[in-house]
XYZ file of C-alpha atoms in Angstrom:
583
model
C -17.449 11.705 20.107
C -16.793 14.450 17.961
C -13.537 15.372 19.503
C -12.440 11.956 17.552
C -12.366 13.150 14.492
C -10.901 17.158 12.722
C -13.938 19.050 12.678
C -14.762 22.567 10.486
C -17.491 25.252 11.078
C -18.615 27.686 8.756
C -21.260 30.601 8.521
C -24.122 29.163 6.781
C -25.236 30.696 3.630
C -28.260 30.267 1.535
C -25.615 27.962 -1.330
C -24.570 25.583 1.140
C -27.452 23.717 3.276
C -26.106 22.793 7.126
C -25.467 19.066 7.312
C -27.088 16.829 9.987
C -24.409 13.370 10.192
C -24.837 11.239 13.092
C -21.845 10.807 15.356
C -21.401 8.183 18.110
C -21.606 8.244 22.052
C -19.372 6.307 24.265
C -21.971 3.356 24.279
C -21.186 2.648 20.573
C -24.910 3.981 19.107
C -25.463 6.732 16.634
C -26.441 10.312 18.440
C -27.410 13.248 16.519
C -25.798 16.250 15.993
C -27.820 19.812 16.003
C -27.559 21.579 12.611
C -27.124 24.660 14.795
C -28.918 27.495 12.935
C -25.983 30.035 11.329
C -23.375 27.082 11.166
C -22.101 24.352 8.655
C -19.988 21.711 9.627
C -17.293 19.924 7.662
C -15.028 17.433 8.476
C -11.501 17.100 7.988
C -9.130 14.329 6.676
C -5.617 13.893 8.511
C -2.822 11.547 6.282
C -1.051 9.479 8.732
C -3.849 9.340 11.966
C -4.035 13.306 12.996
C -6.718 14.163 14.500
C -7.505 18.097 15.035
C -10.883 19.746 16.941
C -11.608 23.164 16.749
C -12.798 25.186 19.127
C -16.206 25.628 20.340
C -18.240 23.343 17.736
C -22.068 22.986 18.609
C -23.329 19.925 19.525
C -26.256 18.508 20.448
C -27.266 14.899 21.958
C -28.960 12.901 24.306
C -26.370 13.928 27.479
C -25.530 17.400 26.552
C -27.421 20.715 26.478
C -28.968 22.204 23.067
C -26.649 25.498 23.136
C -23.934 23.703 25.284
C -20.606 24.460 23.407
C -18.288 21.507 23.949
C -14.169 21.746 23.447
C -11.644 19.083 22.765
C -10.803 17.207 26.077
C -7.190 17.144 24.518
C -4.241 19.310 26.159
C -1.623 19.381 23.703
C 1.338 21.499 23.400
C 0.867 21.935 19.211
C -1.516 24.239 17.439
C -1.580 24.443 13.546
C -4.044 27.164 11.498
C -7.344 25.199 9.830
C -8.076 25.675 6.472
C -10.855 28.817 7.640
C -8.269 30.226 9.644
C -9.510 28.633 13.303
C -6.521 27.644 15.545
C -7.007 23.918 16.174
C -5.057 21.609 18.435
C -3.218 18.937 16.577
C -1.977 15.164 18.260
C -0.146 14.488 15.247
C 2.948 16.081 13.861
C 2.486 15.235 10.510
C -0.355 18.029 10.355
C 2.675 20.202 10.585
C 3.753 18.991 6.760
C 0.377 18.842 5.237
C 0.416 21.648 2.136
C -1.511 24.567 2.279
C -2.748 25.891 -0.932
C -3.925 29.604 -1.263
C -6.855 30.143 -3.735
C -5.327 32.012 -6.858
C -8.865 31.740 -8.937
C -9.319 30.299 -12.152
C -5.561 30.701 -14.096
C -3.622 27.541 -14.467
C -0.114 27.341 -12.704
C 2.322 24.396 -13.036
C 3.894 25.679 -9.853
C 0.064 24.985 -8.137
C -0.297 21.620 -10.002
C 3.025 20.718 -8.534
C 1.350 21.054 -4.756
C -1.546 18.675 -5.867
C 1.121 15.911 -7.537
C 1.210 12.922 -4.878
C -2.084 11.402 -4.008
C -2.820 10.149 -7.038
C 0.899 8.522 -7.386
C -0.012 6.935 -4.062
C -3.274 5.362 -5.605
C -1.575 4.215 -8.749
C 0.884 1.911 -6.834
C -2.367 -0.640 -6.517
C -2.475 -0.778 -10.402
C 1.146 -1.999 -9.860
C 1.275 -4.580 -7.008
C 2.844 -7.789 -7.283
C -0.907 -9.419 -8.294
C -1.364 -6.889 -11.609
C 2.122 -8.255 -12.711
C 1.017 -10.984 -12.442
C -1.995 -10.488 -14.613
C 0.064 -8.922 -17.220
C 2.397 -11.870 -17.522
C -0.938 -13.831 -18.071
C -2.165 -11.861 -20.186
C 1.088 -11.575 -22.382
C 1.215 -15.386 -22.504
C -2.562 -16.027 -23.317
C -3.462 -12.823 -25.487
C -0.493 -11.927 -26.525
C -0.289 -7.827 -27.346
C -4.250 -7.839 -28.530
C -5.881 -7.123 -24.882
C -3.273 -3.595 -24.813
C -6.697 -1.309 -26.036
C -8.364 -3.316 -23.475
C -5.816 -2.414 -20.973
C -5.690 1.593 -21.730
C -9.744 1.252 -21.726
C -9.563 0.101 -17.526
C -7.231 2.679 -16.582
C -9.512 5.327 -18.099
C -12.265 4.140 -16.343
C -10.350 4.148 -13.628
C -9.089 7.448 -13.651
C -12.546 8.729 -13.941
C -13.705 6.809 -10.686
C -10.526 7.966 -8.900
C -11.699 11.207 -9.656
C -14.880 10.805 -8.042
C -13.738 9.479 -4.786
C -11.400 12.763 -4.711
C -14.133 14.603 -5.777
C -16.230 13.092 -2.676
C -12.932 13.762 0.097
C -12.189 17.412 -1.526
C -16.228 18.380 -1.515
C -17.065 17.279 1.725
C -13.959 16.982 3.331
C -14.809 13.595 4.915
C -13.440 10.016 3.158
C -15.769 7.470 1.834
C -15.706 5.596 5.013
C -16.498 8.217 7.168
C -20.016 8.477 5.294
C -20.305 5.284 4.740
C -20.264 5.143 8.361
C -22.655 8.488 8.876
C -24.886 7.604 6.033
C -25.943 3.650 6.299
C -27.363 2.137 9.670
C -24.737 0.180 11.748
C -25.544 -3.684 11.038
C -25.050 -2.545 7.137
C -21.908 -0.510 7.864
C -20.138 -3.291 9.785
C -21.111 -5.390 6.217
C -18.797 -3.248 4.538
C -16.383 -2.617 6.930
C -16.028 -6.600 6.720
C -15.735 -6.786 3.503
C -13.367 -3.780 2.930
C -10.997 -5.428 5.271
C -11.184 -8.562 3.633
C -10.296 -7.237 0.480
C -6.934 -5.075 1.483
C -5.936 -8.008 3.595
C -6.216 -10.104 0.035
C -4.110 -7.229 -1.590
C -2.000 -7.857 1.422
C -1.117 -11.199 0.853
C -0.227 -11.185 -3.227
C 1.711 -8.056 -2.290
C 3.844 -9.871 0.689
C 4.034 -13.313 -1.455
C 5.676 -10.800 -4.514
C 8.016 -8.834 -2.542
C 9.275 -12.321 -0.892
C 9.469 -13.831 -4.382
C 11.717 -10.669 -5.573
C 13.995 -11.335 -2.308
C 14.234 -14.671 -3.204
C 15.594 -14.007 -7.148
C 17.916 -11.444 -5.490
C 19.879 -13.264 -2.173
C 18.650 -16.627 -2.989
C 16.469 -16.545 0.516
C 13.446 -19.324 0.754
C 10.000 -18.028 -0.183
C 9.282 -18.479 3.396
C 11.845 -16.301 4.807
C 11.198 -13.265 2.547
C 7.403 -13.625 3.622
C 8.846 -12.822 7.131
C 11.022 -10.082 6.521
C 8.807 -8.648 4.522
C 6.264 -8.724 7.365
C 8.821 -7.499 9.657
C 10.468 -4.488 7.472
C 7.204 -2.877 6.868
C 7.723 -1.016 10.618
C 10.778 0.745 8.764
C 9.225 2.519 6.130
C 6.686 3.931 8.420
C 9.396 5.898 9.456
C 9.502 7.703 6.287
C 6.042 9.323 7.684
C 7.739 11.430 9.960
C 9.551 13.704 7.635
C 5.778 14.478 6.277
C 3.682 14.138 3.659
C 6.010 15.394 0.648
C 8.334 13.241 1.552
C 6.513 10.276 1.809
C 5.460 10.948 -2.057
C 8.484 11.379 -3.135
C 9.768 7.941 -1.729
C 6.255 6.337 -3.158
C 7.161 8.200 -6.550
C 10.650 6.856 -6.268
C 9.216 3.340 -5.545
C 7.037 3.641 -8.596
C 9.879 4.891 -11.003
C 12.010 2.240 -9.639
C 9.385 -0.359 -11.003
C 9.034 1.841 -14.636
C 12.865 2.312 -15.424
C 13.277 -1.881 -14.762
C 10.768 -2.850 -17.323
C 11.386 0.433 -19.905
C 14.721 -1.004 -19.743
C 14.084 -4.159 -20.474
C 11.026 -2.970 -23.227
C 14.463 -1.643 -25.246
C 16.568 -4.553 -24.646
C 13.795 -6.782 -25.879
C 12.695 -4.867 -29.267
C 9.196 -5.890 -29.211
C 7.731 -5.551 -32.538
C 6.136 -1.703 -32.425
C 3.218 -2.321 -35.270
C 1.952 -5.616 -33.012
C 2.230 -2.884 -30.391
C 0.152 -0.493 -31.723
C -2.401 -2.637 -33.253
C -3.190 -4.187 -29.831
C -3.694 -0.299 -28.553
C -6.122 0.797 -30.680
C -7.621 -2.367 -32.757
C -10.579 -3.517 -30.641
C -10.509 -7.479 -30.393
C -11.099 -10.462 -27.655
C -9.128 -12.955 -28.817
C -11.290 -16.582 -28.670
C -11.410 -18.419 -24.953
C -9.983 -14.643 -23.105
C -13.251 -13.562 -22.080
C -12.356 -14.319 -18.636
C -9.248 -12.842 -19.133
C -11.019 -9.540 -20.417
C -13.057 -9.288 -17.694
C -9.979 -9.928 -14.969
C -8.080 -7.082 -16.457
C -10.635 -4.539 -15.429
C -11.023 -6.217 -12.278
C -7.531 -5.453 -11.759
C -7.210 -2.108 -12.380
C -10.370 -1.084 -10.224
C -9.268 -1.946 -6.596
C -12.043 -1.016 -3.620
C -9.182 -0.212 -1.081
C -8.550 2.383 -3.740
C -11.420 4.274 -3.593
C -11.519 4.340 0.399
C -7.305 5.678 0.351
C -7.626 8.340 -2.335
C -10.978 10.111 -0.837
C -8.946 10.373 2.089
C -4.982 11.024 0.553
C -6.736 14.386 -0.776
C -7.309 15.515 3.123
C -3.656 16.430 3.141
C -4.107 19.465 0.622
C -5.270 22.143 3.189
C -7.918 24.785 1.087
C -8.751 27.819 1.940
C -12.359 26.885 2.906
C -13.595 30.720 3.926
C -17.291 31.415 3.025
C -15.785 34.266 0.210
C -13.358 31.585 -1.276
C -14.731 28.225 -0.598
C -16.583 27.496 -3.978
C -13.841 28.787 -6.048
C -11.246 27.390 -4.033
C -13.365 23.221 -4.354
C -13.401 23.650 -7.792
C -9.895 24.761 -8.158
C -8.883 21.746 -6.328
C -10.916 18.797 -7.974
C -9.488 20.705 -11.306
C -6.340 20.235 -10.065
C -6.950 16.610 -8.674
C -8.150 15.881 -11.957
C -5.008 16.091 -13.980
C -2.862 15.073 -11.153
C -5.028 11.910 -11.133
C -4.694 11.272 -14.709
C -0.911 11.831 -15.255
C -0.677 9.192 -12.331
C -2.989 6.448 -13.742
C -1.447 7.130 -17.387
C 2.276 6.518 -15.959
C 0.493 2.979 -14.072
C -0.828 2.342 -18.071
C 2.584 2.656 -19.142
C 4.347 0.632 -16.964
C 1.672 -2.122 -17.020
C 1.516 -1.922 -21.147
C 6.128 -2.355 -21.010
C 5.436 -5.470 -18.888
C 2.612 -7.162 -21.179
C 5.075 -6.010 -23.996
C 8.426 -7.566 -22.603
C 6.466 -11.244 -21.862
C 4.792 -10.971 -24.973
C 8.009 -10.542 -26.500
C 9.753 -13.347 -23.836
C 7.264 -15.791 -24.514
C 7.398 -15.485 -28.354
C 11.155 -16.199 -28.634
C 10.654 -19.205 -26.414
C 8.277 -20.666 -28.616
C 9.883 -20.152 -31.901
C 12.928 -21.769 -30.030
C 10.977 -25.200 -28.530
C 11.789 -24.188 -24.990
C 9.340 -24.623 -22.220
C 8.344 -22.095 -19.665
C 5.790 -21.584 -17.304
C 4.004 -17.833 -16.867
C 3.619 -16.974 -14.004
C 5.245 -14.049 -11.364
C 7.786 -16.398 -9.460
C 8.926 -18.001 -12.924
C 9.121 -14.589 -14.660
C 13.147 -13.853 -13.947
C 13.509 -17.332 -15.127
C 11.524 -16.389 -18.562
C 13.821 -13.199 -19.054
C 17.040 -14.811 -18.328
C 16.650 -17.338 -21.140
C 15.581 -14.605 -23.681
C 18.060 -11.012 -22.289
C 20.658 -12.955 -20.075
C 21.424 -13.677 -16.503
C 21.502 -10.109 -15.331
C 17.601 -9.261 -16.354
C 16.520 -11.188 -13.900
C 17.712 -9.227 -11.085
C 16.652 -5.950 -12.760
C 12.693 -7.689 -12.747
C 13.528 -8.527 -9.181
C 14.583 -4.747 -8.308
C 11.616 -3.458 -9.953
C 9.378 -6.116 -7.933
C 11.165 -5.884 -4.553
C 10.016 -2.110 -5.258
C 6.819 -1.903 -5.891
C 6.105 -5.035 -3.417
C 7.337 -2.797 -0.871
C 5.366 0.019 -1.106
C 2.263 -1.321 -2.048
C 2.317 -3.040 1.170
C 2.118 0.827 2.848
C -0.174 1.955 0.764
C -2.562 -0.701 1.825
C -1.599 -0.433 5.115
C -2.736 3.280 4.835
C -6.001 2.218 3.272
C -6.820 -0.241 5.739
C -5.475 3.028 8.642
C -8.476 4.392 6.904
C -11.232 2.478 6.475
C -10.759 1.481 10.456
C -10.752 4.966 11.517
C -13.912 5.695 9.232
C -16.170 2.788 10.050
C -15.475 2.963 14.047
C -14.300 6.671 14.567
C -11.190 4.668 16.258
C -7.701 6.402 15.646
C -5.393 3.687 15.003
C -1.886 4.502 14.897
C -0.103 3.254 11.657
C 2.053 0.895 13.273
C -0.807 -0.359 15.084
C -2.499 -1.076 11.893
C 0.898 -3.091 10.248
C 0.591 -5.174 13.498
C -2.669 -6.748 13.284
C -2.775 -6.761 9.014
C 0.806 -9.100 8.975
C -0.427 -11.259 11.678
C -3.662 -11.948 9.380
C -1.793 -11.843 6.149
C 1.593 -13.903 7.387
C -0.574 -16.909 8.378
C -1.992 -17.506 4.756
C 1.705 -16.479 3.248
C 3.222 -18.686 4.824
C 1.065 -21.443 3.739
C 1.376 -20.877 0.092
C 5.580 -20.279 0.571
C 5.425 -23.564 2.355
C 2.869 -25.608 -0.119
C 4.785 -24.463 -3.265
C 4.089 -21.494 -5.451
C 1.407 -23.887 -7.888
C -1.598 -22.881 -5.231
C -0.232 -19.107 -5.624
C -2.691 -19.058 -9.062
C -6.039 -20.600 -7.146
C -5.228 -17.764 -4.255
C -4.792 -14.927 -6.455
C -8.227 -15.719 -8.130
C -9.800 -16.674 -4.726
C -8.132 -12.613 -4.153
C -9.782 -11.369 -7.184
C -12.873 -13.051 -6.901
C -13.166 -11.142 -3.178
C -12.424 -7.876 -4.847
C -14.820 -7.661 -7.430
C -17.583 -8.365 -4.871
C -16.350 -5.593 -2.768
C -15.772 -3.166 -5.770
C -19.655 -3.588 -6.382
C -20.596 -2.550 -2.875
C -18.307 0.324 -2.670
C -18.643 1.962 -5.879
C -22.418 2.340 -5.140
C -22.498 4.549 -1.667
C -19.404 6.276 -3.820
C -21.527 7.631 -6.803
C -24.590 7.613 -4.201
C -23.440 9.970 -1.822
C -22.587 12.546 -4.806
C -26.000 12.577 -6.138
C -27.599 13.995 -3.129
C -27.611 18.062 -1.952
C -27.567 16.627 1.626
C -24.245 15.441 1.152
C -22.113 17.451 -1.153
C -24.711 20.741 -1.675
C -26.588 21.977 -4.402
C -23.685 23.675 -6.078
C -21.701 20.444 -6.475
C -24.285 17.957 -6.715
C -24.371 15.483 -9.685
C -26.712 16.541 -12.492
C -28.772 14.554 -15.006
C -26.392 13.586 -17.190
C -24.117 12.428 -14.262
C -26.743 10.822 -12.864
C -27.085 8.920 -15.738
C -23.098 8.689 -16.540
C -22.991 7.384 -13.368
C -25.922 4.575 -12.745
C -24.324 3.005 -16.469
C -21.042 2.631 -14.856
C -22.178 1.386 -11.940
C -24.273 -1.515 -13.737
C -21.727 -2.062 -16.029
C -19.154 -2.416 -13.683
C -21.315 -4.813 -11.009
C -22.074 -6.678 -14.432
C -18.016 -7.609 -15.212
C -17.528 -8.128 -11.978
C -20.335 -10.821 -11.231
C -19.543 -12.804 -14.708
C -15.806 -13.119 -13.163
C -17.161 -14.139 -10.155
C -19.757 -17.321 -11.936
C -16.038 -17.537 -14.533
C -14.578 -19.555 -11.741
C -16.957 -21.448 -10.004
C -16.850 -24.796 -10.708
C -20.154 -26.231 -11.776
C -19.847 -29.500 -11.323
C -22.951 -31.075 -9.629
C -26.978 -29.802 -9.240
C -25.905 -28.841 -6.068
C -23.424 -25.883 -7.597
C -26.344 -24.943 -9.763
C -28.780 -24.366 -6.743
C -25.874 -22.812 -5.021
C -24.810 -20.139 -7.710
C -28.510 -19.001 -8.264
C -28.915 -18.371 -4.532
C -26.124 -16.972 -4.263
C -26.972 -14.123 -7.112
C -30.410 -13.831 -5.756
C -28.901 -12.273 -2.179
C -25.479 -10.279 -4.400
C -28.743 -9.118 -6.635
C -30.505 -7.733 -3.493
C -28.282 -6.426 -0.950
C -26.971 -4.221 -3.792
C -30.221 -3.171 -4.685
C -30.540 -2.328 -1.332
C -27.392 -0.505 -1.401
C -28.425 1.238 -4.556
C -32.277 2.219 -2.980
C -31.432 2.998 0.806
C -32.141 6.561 1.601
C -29.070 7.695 3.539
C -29.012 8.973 6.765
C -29.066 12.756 6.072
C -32.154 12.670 3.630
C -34.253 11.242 6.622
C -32.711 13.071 9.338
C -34.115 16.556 6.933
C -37.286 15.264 5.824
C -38.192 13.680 9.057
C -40.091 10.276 7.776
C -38.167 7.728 9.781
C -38.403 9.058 12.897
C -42.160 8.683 13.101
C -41.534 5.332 12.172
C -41.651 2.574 14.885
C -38.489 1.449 17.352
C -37.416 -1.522 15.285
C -37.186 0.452 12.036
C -35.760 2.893 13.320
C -32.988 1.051 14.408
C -32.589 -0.885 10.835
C -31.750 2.848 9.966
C -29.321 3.151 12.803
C -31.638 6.218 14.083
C -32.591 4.702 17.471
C -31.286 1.821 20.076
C -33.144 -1.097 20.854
C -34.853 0.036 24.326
C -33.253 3.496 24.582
C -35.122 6.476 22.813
C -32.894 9.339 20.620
C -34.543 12.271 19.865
C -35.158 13.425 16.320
C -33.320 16.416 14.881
């Protein structure tokens, strides 16, 4: 119901059409909601679970009257002030800490940019987990300094996809699973919701297996044992939420800094060699048998959880939405969001480019010198002890222990997400760390116990999962943005974004399907068969992806409801045996 979920209503003016999204009965099927004439409704995104309803929202569906005005069943002793200046009932205190901005028009302020500095530190902490070290030790020992432009190149593309998925929550006020959920018919939702789910628990796992490893370096505790703890501890920095959402960036943005100061430290105890440095930045150049390795690196960077976290992490910067203001007050904000985005994702660049530095640097001294090593994440204090001393190895395991921790709440919080999106089901956060380290400790505890030599097939098993799911995410993402429906005319992606858009997104679905065939092993007919029917259905459910007319074009222009009951319910417009009516 829509009580589930913060809701918004606005006077409807002739800039901003009134959106028709489906919402959900008790019996699990889509019902439609009135686009009540003189109203426009927006929904809300709460950090942490919070759900708010305002007051007297108009609804209409198969059980209730046309003009019935339905309130929030809730009783609660809190109220907080909506962005419009309705007085909405809150379940949640953390709606108490979310920042208010007031519109101040079109002049810059650092004080302003300060209030918008957090989500994007939040997002950044996935270009850091315990897997991208990982890939920047690899990369250091196969490529040496000449994949750096390569590197800089993914986080730019990065920060302009970030952008769009905050550009998607701060528009439209809903996250990408949310209209994922609203926009594709239910069989094809639950696809992604699978899939999403799949790939944070992945992310899970390298980031559990990491923070275990760093606990191992530091008290000398089996692999095995840190996997627990690390499972267990996870409850205590949910605590941290309490204190609000300021807070919570600042420990994330202490976390991150943590990681930078370990390896900037080590950068300057190292003396790489600066002109092999800055070659690598800005010289363009694969070196011979890295293709693999070129493609992994942007598979890296762009994570699908990602997407789903930061189109909802912008839900806790409260705008002042009123019809006057509301224009000025978007643009403001996704101007804002903008920079804030790309100071975070540049800071991820540099503390990704000191690590490739230092085991470029590592791995060079160790050859000139005859000694063997092996390159990998749980052999990487052994690297830098042999080449800066004994007590380097505990400053990598800091900066590891670090960032292994709170990645593992940030994808906690992305997976808090994507649940409540896809089933309109409030989970609370500690509900959420429950069921993700019973999945994630299982196949943990298997690679602790079976050596760390099957951590390399998992993390490309992990990578191989993400790309796929990057493809099918990254569509609806630039989809939804291209339609008036969805975002209105006033914010609705031109021609040349259009365009921008549909050569990223075949670019992108490109890299990631060559990874994908890069480590199959074609070894018999049988593989060959195997791999071309297995492009044949990647090739057309993203097609369909790409070609599905969402939920809200239909609902307006009226086509698939004259349509018979089966197809109607492939659009998630109708239940097998039970009529809806059309809006």
């Amino acid at each position: 119901m829509w009580q589930s979920l913060s809701m918004r209503e606005h006077r409807h003016t002739p800039n901003r059409p009134a959106l028709a999204d489906s919402v959900h009965t008790n019996s699990g099927m889509p019902d439609e909601t009135a686009s009540v004439a003189g109203e426009y409704v927006e929904m809300d995104t709460m950090l942490g679970g919070t759900k708010v309803s305002s007051q007297g929202t108009r609804t209409r569906s198969n059980t209730d009257d046309s003009n019935k005005l339905s309130a929030s069943p809730h009783t609660l002793n809190r109220e907080a002030t909506l962005d419009d200046g309705q007085t909405a009932v809150v379940e949640d205190a953390f709606q108490e800490h979310h920042v208010k901005i007031e519109y101040s028009g079109s002049r810059f302020s650092l004080k302003k940019l300060w209030q918008f500095i957090g989500p994007g530190l939040l997002v950044s902490q996935a270009l850091l987990d315990p897997g991208n070290i990982e890939s920047d030790i690899s990369q250091a020992d196969t490529s040496g300094y000449k994949l750096l432009w390569l590197l800089l190149v993914a986080h730019i593309i990065c920060i302009f996809v970030q952008t769009l998925a905050a550009r998607l929550g701060v528009i439209t006020g809903r996250h990408l699973a949310q209209h994922i959920r609203a926009q594709y018919p239910l069989p094809f939702a639950i696809v992604f919701w699978a899939l999403s789910e799949l790939a944070i628990i992945g992310a899970d796992i390298q980031e559990v297996i990491g923070t275990a490893t760093a606990l191992h370096i530091l008290t000398g505790l089996p692999i095995w044992a840190g996997v627990v703890i690390t499972a267990v501890d996870s409850f205590f920095f949910l605590y941290i939420q309490r204190f609000g959402v300021r807070v919570t960036e600042l420990v994330f943005g202490l976390m991150i800094t943590t990681l930078a100061v370990c390896f900037w430290i080590e950068m300057f105890m190292i003396k790489p060699d600066a002109r092999e440095v800055v070659k690598g930045m800005v010289i363009p150049r694969i070196p011979q048998g890295s293709v693999v390795q070129a493609v992994g690196i942007i598979g890296c960077v762009l994570m699908p959880h990602n997407l789903y976290l930061h189109s909802a992490l912008v839900g806790s910067r409260k705008l002042d939405r009123r019809q006057e203001t509301r224009e000025g007050a978007i643009r403001e904000a996704m101007r804002y969001f903008r920079i804030e985005t790309s100071i975070s994702l540049v800071y991820a660049y540099l503390i990704n480019m000191a690590v490739v530095i230092v085991f470029c640097k590592a791995f060079e001294i160790l050859r000139a010198s005859g000694t063997p090593y092996v390159a990998s994440l749980a052999e990487g204090a052994t690297v830098l002890s042999h080449v800066l001393g004994a007590g380097s190895k505990y400053i990598y395991a800091i900066g590891l222990l670090a960032i292994g921790q709170s990645t593992t709440m940030s994808g906690t919080l992305s997976g808090q997400y994507v649940t409540e999106g896809f089933w309109n089901m409030p989970i609370k956060p500690w509900q959420r760390v429950l069921v993700t380290r019973a999945i994630s400790l299982v196949p943990a505890l298997i690679v602790a116990i079976t050596a760390s030599v099957h951590m390399d097939l998992l993390s490309e098993i992990i990578n191989v999962i993400q790309a796929v799911v990057l493809s099918f995410t990254i569509i609806p993402l630039l989809k939804l943005q291209a339609y008036a429906e969805i975002v209105g005319p006033e914010f609705v992606f031109g021609k040349a974004a259009r365009i921008a858009a549909a050569v990223l997104t075949l670019a992108i679905v490109a890299l990631n399907a060559y990874m994908v065939v890069s480590v199959i092993p074609l070894v018999s007919p049988g593989m060959y068969v195997a791999l071309v029917v297995v492009i044949i259905v990647y090739v057309a459910v993203l097609s369909y992806t790409a070609a599905f007319p969402l939920q809200s074009v239909w609902s307006t222009r009226a086509l698939v409801d004259q349509a018979p009951a089966p197809i109607r319910w492939m659009f998630g417009r109708a239940s097998l045996g039970v009529s809806t009516t059309a809006i």
